[in-house]
CSV table of C-alpha atoms and ligand atoms in Angstrom, one decimal:
chain,number,residue,atom,x,y,z
A,1,MET,CA,115.7,-26.2,231.5
A,2,ARG,CA,115.8,-22.5,232.3
A,3,LEU,CA,116.8,-19.9,229.6
A,4,THR,CA,118.0,-16.5,230.5
A,5,VAL,CA,118.6,-14.1,227.5
A,6,ILE,CA,121.9,-12.4,228.2
A,7,GLY,CA,122.1,-10.8,224.8
A,8,CYS,CA,119.8,-10.8,221.8
A,9,GLY,CA,121.0,-7.9,219.8
A,10,ASP,CA,122.5,-7.8,216.3
A,11,ALA,CA,126.1,-7.2,215.6
A,12,PHE,CA,125.7,-3.5,215.8
A,13,GLY,CA,124.1,-2.9,219.2
A,14,SER,CA,120.7,-2.0,217.8
A,15,GLY,CA,118.3,-0.9,220.5
A,16,GLY,CA,121.2,-1.0,223.0
A,17,ARG,CA,121.0,-4.8,223.1
A,18,ALA,CA,124.0,-6.9,223.8
A,19,ASN,CA,125.5,-9.4,221.4
A,20,THR,CA,124.1,-12.9,221.3
A,21,CYS,CA,124.4,-15.0,224.4
A,22,PHE,CA,121.8,-17.4,225.9
A,23,TRP,CA,122.4,-18.7,229.5
A,24,ILE,CA,120.9,-22.2,229.9
A,25,GLU,CA,120.6,-23.9,233.2
A,26,THR,CA,119.9,-27.6,233.4
A,27,LYS,CA,119.8,-30.0,236.4
A,28,GLN,CA,123.6,-30.7,236.0
A,29,GLY,CA,125.0,-27.3,235.1
A,30,THR,CA,125.1,-24.2,233.0
A,31,VAL,CA,126.0,-23.6,229.4
A,32,ALA,CA,126.2,-20.4,227.3
A,33,LEU,CA,124.9,-20.6,223.8
A,34,ASP,CA,127.0,-18.2,221.8
A,35,PHE,CA,129.3,-15.6,223.5
A,36,GLY,CA,129.5,-12.4,221.6
A,37,ALA,CA,131.9,-9.6,222.0
A,38,THR,CA,129.8,-7.9,224.7
A,39,SER,CA,128.7,-11.0,226.6
A,40,LEU,CA,131.0,-10.8,229.5
A,41,VAL,CA,129.9,-7.3,230.3
A,42,ALA,CA,126.3,-8.3,229.8
A,43,LEU,CA,126.7,-11.2,232.2
A,44,LYS,CA,128.3,-9.1,234.9
A,45,ARG,CA,125.6,-6.4,234.4
A,46,VAL,CA,122.9,-8.9,235.5
A,47,GLY,CA,125.1,-10.4,238.3
A,48,LEU,CA,125.7,-13.8,236.8
A,49,ASP,CA,129.1,-15.3,237.6
A,50,PRO,CA,131.0,-16.4,234.4
A,51,ASN,CA,132.7,-19.1,236.5
A,52,ARG,CA,129.3,-20.9,236.6
A,53,ILE,CA,129.5,-21.6,232.8
A,54,ASP,CA,130.5,-25.3,232.3
A,55,ALA,CA,130.5,-25.0,228.5
A,56,VAL,CA,130.1,-22.5,225.8
A,57,ILE,CA,128.4,-23.8,222.7
A,58,LEU,CA,128.9,-21.7,219.5
A,59,SER,CA,126.6,-21.5,216.5
A,60,HIS,CA,129.2,-19.8,214.3
A,61,LEU,CA,132.4,-17.8,214.4
A,62,HIS,CA,131.4,-14.2,213.9
A,63,GLY,CA,132.5,-11.6,216.5
A,64,ASP,CA,129.0,-10.9,217.7
A,65,HIS,CA,128.6,-14.7,218.5
A,66,PHE,CA,132.1,-15.8,219.7
A,67,GLY,CA,134.1,-12.6,220.1
A,68,GLY,CA,133.7,-12.4,223.9
A,69,LEU,CA,135.7,-15.6,224.4
A,70,PRO,CA,139.1,-13.9,224.8
A,71,PHE,CA,137.7,-11.7,227.5
A,72,LEU,CA,135.9,-14.7,229.2
A,73,LEU,CA,139.1,-16.7,229.2
A,74,LEU,CA,141.4,-13.9,230.5
A,75,ASP,CA,138.8,-13.0,233.1
A,76,ALA,CA,138.8,-16.6,234.2
A,77,GLN,CA,142.6,-16.6,234.3
A,78,PHE,CA,143.4,-13.3,236.0
A,79,ASP,CA,140.3,-11.9,237.7
A,80,SER,CA,137.6,-14.5,238.5
A,81,ARG,CA,140.4,-17.0,239.1
A,82,ARG,CA,138.5,-19.9,237.8
A,83,ALA,CA,139.3,-23.4,239.1
A,84,THR,CA,136.7,-25.5,237.4
A,85,PRO,CA,136.9,-27.0,233.9
A,86,LEU,CA,135.6,-25.0,230.9
A,87,THR,CA,134.6,-26.5,227.6
A,88,ILE,CA,134.1,-24.6,224.4
A,89,ILE,CA,132.2,-26.5,221.7
A,90,GLY,CA,131.8,-25.1,218.2
A,91,PRO,CA,131.9,-25.8,214.5
A,92,VAL,CA,135.0,-27.4,213.0
A,93,GLY,CA,137.6,-24.6,213.0
A,94,THR,CA,136.7,-23.3,216.4
A,95,SER,CA,140.0,-24.1,218.2
A,96,GLY,CA,142.0,-22.3,215.5
A,97,ARG,CA,139.7,-19.2,215.4
A,98,VAL,CA,139.6,-18.8,219.2
A,99,ALA,CA,143.4,-18.9,219.3
A,100,ALA,CA,143.5,-16.4,216.4
A,101,ALA,CA,141.1,-14.1,218.2
A,102,MET,CA,143.2,-14.3,221.4
A,103,GLU,CA,146.3,-13.3,219.5
A,104,VAL,CA,144.6,-10.3,217.8
A,105,PHE,CA,143.2,-8.9,221.0
A,106,PHE,CA,145.9,-9.9,223.5
A,107,PRO,CA,149.1,-11.0,221.7
A,108,GLY,CA,150.8,-13.9,223.3
A,109,SER,CA,147.6,-14.9,225.2
A,110,SER,CA,146.8,-18.0,223.2
A,111,GLY,CA,149.9,-19.6,224.7
A,112,ASN,CA,148.7,-19.1,228.3
A,113,LYS,CA,149.1,-21.9,230.7
A,114,TRP,CA,145.5,-21.9,231.9
A,115,ARG,CA,144.9,-22.2,235.6
A,116,PHE,CA,141.8,-24.2,234.9
A,117,PRO,CA,141.2,-27.2,232.6
A,118,LEU,CA,140.3,-25.8,229.2
A,119,THR,CA,138.9,-28.0,226.3
A,120,ILE,CA,138.1,-26.5,222.9
A,121,MET,CA,136.2,-29.0,220.8
A,122,ASP,CA,135.6,-28.8,217.0
A,123,LEU,CA,132.2,-30.5,216.6
A,124,PRO,CA,131.4,-31.7,213.1
A,125,CYS,CA,127.9,-30.9,211.8
A,126,ARG,CA,125.3,-33.6,212.2
A,127,THR,CA,127.3,-35.4,214.9
A,128,ALA,CA,125.5,-35.8,218.2
A,129,HIS,CA,127.6,-34.9,221.3
A,130,VAL,CA,126.8,-35.4,224.9
A,131,PHE,CA,128.1,-32.9,227.5
A,132,ALA,CA,126.9,-33.6,231.1
A,133,ASP,CA,123.2,-34.0,230.8
A,134,LEU,CA,123.0,-32.1,227.4
A,135,GLU,CA,122.6,-33.6,224.0
A,136,ILE,CA,124.1,-31.2,221.4
A,137,TRP,CA,123.5,-31.5,217.7
A,138,SER,CA,124.1,-29.0,214.9
A,139,THR,CA,123.5,-28.7,211.2
A,140,GLU,CA,125.0,-26.3,208.6
A,141,VAL,CA,123.1,-23.2,207.6
A,142,VAL,CA,123.7,-20.5,205.0
A,143,HIS,CA,125.8,-17.7,206.5
A,144,PRO,CA,129.5,-17.2,205.5
A,145,SER,CA,131.7,-17.0,208.5
A,146,GLY,CA,135.0,-18.7,207.4
A,147,THR,CA,134.0,-22.0,209.0
A,148,PRO,CA,130.6,-23.8,208.9
A,149,SER,CA,127.8,-21.7,210.4
A,150,THR,CA,125.3,-23.9,212.2
A,151,ALA,CA,121.8,-24.1,213.7
A,152,VAL,CA,121.9,-25.9,217.1
A,153,ARG,CA,119.7,-28.2,219.0
A,154,ILE,CA,120.1,-28.8,222.8
A,155,LYS,CA,118.2,-31.4,224.7
A,156,ALA,CA,118.2,-31.7,228.5
A,157,ASP,CA,115.7,-32.4,231.3
A,158,GLY,CA,113.3,-33.8,228.7
A,159,ARG,CA,113.2,-30.5,226.8
A,160,THR,CA,114.5,-29.3,223.5
A,161,LEU,CA,115.8,-25.9,222.6
A,162,ALA,CA,116.5,-25.2,219.0
A,163,TYR,CA,118.4,-22.1,217.7
A,164,SER,CA,118.8,-20.9,214.1
A,165,GLY,CA,122.1,-19.2,214.6
A,166,ASP,CA,122.5,-16.6,211.8
A,167,THR,CA,121.3,-17.7,208.4
A,168,SER,CA,119.3,-16.9,205.3
A,169,TRP,CA,116.4,-19.3,204.8
A,170,THR,CA,117.3,-22.9,204.6
A,171,GLU,CA,115.3,-26.2,204.9
A,172,ALA,CA,117.7,-27.0,207.7
A,173,LEU,CA,115.6,-24.8,209.9
A,174,VAL,CA,112.6,-27.0,209.5
A,175,GLU,CA,114.7,-30.0,210.7
A,176,VAL,CA,116.3,-28.2,213.6
A,177,ALA,CA,113.0,-26.8,214.9
A,178,ASP,CA,111.1,-30.1,214.6
A,179,GLY,CA,109.6,-31.0,218.0
A,180,ALA,CA,111.4,-28.3,219.9
A,181,ASP,CA,109.8,-26.7,223.0
A,182,LEU,CA,111.4,-23.4,221.9
A,183,PHE,CA,112.8,-22.4,218.6
A,184,ILE,CA,114.9,-19.3,218.8
A,185,SER,CA,115.1,-17.7,215.4
A,186,GLU,CA,117.1,-14.8,214.2
A,187,CYS,CA,115.0,-12.1,212.5
A,188,TYR,CA,117.1,-9.4,211.0
A,189,ARG,CA,114.7,-7.6,208.7
A,190,MET,CA,110.9,-7.3,208.3
A,191,ALA,CA,110.8,-8.3,204.6
A,192,GLY,CA,112.8,-9.2,201.6
A,193,ALA,CA,115.9,-11.3,201.4
A,194,PRO,CA,118.6,-9.8,203.6
A,195,VAL,CA,122.1,-11.1,202.8
A,196,ALA,CA,122.9,-14.1,205.0
A,197,HIS,CA,120.0,-13.4,207.4
A,198,LEU,CA,116.2,-14.0,207.8
A,199,ALA,CA,113.3,-11.6,207.4
A,200,LEU,CA,110.0,-11.9,209.3
A,201,ASP,CA,108.0,-12.5,206.2
A,202,THR,CA,110.1,-15.5,205.3
A,203,ILE,CA,109.6,-16.9,208.8
A,204,GLU,CA,105.9,-16.2,208.5
A,205,ALA,CA,105.8,-18.0,205.1
A,206,ASN,CA,107.3,-21.1,206.6
A,207,ARG,CA,105.8,-20.9,210.1
A,208,ALA,CA,103.4,-23.8,209.6
A,209,ARG,CA,106.3,-26.0,208.8
A,210,LEU,CA,108.3,-25.0,211.9
A,211,ASN,CA,107.1,-27.6,214.3
A,212,ALA,CA,108.1,-26.0,217.6
A,213,SER,CA,105.8,-25.2,220.5
A,214,ARG,CA,107.0,-21.6,220.7
A,215,ILE,CA,109.1,-19.4,218.4
A,216,MET,CA,111.2,-16.6,219.9
A,217,LEU,CA,112.8,-14.0,217.7
A,218,THR,CA,116.3,-12.6,218.3
A,219,HIS,CA,119.1,-10.7,216.5
A,220,MET,CA,116.8,-7.9,215.5
A,221,SER,CA,117.8,-4.8,213.6
A,222,ALA,CA,116.5,-1.3,214.5
A,223,GLU,CA,113.9,-1.8,211.7
A,224,VAL,CA,112.5,-4.9,213.4
A,225,LEU,CA,112.7,-3.5,216.9
A,226,ALA,CA,110.4,-0.6,215.7
A,227,HIS,CA,107.6,-3.2,215.0
A,228,LEU,CA,107.7,-5.2,218.2
A,229,PRO,CA,104.0,-4.8,219.3
A,230,ALA,CA,102.7,-5.9,215.9
A,231,ILE,CA,105.1,-8.9,215.9
A,232,GLU,CA,104.0,-10.0,219.4
A,233,ALA,CA,100.4,-9.7,218.3
A,234,ARG,CA,101.2,-12.3,215.6
A,235,GLY,CA,102.0,-14.8,218.4
A,236,TYR,CA,105.8,-14.6,218.4
A,237,LEU,CA,107.8,-14.4,221.6
A,238,VAL,CA,110.3,-11.5,221.2
A,239,ALA,CA,113.6,-11.8,223.1
A,240,HIS,CA,114.9,-9.0,225.2
A,241,ASP,CA,118.0,-8.9,227.3
A,242,GLY,CA,117.2,-10.3,230.8
A,243,LEU,CA,114.2,-12.4,229.7
A,244,VAL,CA,113.9,-15.6,231.7
A,245,LEU,CA,111.9,-18.5,230.3
A,246,ASP,CA,111.3,-22.0,231.8
A,247,LEU,CA,111.1,-24.7,229.2
B,1,LIG,ZN1,126.8,-14.0,211.9
């Protein structure tokens, strides 16, 4: 399993980083984990073809995590001229919210007759789903987004990637990280209890219970980005746009 960080920024472009999107290649294909508002631009900036994405897996339905889908779909329809199937898998409510986003940004577009097979799947929490060679599993976290926000586990090629999504601290993170080769955790502040997000001191306090081989921090505010050398010295991987990791 090869991970390329397409975007690891917060919602507000801190540090010039793109909205969340992780590009994951396995033996049988490619998935994007989250697809934020700037993700299509970020993909094209690094020369990756959006038509290579077999599935988009969504942690939750905030614009910086799924808001790029209207652009991805219309690019596939009119510019990239996609012919291969695309599957979008997200929390229950995803199909309705994607259609709503399409209508807000490009009125009438949700009724397009797509030139490629498009499947949008509402995946209930704690329900394992197999897509190609991937096993996908999610669990609800604490982050209001209109539908369940989730942390996600993806297994393929004998490797497990776990991702917190956006959340304040919840025991669900211990479960989702357990045994993972890589746990990608959001880290929005250095300390305290940011609303609906995690702080580094909370991750530190629970680090011994996060049974993952490596922890990579993402979704960092300007405050956190100002402390990167000290954070790396504590043994965390720190995401940056363009980072490639083999799991
Ligand atoms: Zn969010």
